[in-house]
mmCIF file of C-alpha atoms in Angstrom:
data_model
loop_
_atom_site.group_PDB
_atom_site.id
_atom_site.type_symbol
_atom_site.label_atom_id
_atom_site.label_comp_id
_atom_site.label_asym_id
_atom_site.label_seq_id
_atom_site.Cartn_x
_atom_site.Cartn_y
_atom_site.Cartn_z
ATOM 1 C CA UNK J 7 0.113 -0.468 0.047
ATOM 2 C CA UNK J 8 2.777 2.210 0.525
ATOM 3 C CA UNK J 9 3.971 1.772 -2.840
ATOM 4 C CA UNK J 10 0.635 3.327 -4.289
ATOM 5 C CA UNK J 11 -0.359 6.966 -4.646
ATOM 6 C CA UNK J 12 -3.352 8.775 -4.911
ATOM 7 C CA UNK J 13 -4.412 10.209 -8.664
ATOM 8 C CA UNK J 14 -5.815 13.408 -9.487
ATOM 9 C CA UNK J 15 -8.902 11.276 -9.867
ATOM 10 C CA UNK J 16 -8.691 10.312 -6.305
ATOM 11 C CA UNK J 17 -7.788 6.823 -7.874
ATOM 12 C CA UNK J 18 -4.650 4.788 -6.149
ATOM 13 C CA UNK J 19 -1.553 4.575 -8.928
ATOM 14 C CA UNK J 20 1.965 3.522 -9.145
ATOM 15 C CA UNK J 21 3.853 6.532 -10.085
ATOM 16 C CA UNK J 22 7.034 6.702 -11.654
ATOM 17 C CA UNK J 23 6.153 3.584 -13.387
ATOM 18 C CA UNK J 24 7.774 2.153 -16.769
ATOM 19 C CA UNK J 25 6.338 1.405 -19.756
ATOM 20 C CA UNK J 26 8.952 -0.103 -22.401
ATOM 21 C CA UNK J 27 7.026 -0.858 -25.205
ATOM 22 C CA UNK J 28 5.475 2.494 -25.281
ATOM 23 C CA UNK J 29 8.564 4.246 -25.601
ATOM 24 C CA UNK J 30 8.601 8.139 -26.589
ATOM 25 C CA UNK J 31 11.053 10.986 -27.339
ATOM 26 C CA UNK J 32 11.117 13.246 -24.149
ATOM 27 C CA UNK J 33 12.314 17.210 -24.106
ATOM 28 C CA UNK J 34 15.795 16.639 -24.104
ATOM 29 C CA UNK J 35 15.639 14.151 -27.269
ATOM 30 C CA UNK J 36 16.115 11.201 -25.184
ATOM 31 C CA UNK J 37 13.992 8.029 -25.729
ATOM 32 C CA UNK J 38 11.962 7.733 -22.148
ATOM 33 C CA UNK J 39 9.483 4.603 -21.031
ATOM 34 C CA UNK J 40 8.672 6.456 -17.690
ATOM 35 C CA UNK J 41 4.889 6.591 -17.554
ATOM 36 C CA UNK J 42 2.308 6.318 -14.299
ATOM 37 C CA UNK J 43 0.334 3.092 -13.599
ATOM 38 C CA UNK J 44 1.532 0.845 -16.317
ATOM 39 C CA UNK J 45 -0.492 -2.186 -17.055
ATOM 40 C CA UNK J 46 1.201 -4.683 -15.068
ATOM 41 C CA UNK J 47 1.840 -2.999 -12.343
ATOM 42 C CA UNK J 48 -1.976 -2.598 -11.900
ATOM 43 C CA UNK J 49 -1.994 -6.320 -13.333
ATOM 44 C CA UNK J 50 0.510 -7.569 -10.777
ATOM 45 C CA UNK J 51 -1.121 -5.363 -7.401
ATOM 46 C CA UNK J 52 -4.697 -6.428 -8.540
ATOM 47 C CA UNK J 53 -3.429 -10.439 -8.021
ATOM 48 C CA UNK J 54 -1.753 -9.632 -5.049
ATOM 49 C CA UNK J 55 -4.768 -7.790 -2.967
ATOM 50 C CA UNK J 56 -7.062 -10.597 -4.810
ATOM 51 C CA UNK J 57 -4.983 -13.595 -3.447
ATOM 52 C CA UNK J 58 -4.583 -11.966 0.046
ATOM 53 C CA UNK J 59 -8.515 -11.373 0.257
ATOM 54 C CA UNK J 60 -8.754 -15.026 -1.232
ATOM 55 C CA UNK J 61 -6.424 -16.244 1.567
ATOM 56 C CA UNK J 62 -8.698 -14.280 4.272
ATOM 57 C CA UNK J 63 -11.505 -15.980 3.334
ATOM 58 C CA UNK J 64 -9.768 -19.369 3.929
ATOM 59 C CA UNK J 65 -7.980 -18.670 7.228
ATOM 60 C CA UNK J 66 -7.632 -15.751 9.004
ATOM 61 C CA UNK J 67 -4.065 -14.659 7.901
ATOM 62 C CA UNK J 68 -4.081 -10.888 7.518
ATOM 63 C CA UNK J 69 -5.921 -8.457 10.075
ATOM 64 C CA UNK J 70 -9.257 -6.669 9.062
ATOM 65 C CA UNK J 71 -7.433 -3.397 8.583
ATOM 66 C CA UNK J 72 -5.231 -5.151 5.725
ATOM 67 C CA UNK J 73 -8.755 -6.743 4.002
ATOM 68 C CA UNK J 74 -10.742 -3.235 4.210
ATOM 69 C CA UNK J 75 -8.071 -1.245 2.699
ATOM 70 C CA UNK J 76 -7.296 -3.785 0.431
ATOM 71 C CA UNK J 77 -11.137 -4.143 -0.527
ATOM 72 C CA UNK J 78 -11.770 -0.846 -0.349
ATOM 73 C CA UNK J 79 -8.947 0.671 -2.327
ATOM 74 C CA UNK J 80 -10.022 1.979 -5.177
ATOM 75 C CA UNK J 81 -7.654 1.018 -8.611
ATOM 76 C CA UNK J 82 -8.085 3.226 -11.234
ATOM 77 C CA UNK J 83 -10.823 2.342 -13.751
ATOM 78 C CA UNK J 84 -8.676 2.565 -16.406
ATOM 79 C CA UNK J 85 -6.413 -0.646 -15.615
ATOM 80 C CA UNK J 86 -7.157 -3.316 -18.328
ATOM 81 C CA UNK J 87 -5.723 -6.659 -18.821
#
């Protein structure tokens, strides 16, 4: 959770992130691929959150506060996997 930040629209994001398949030319003329909330970041976060919630349903491995935080986290709706 410490790695996520609240974006301008109120959803949780990763920033900075990298997306090497989406290269662009930066203002200094160099190639860059720095982004925010890349699909890979969001896919990994979604899998981890899902695994934590599933594990907690089988056995109370995590505190209620952690589960509530994850369940009510607002991941960006722009995330598409």
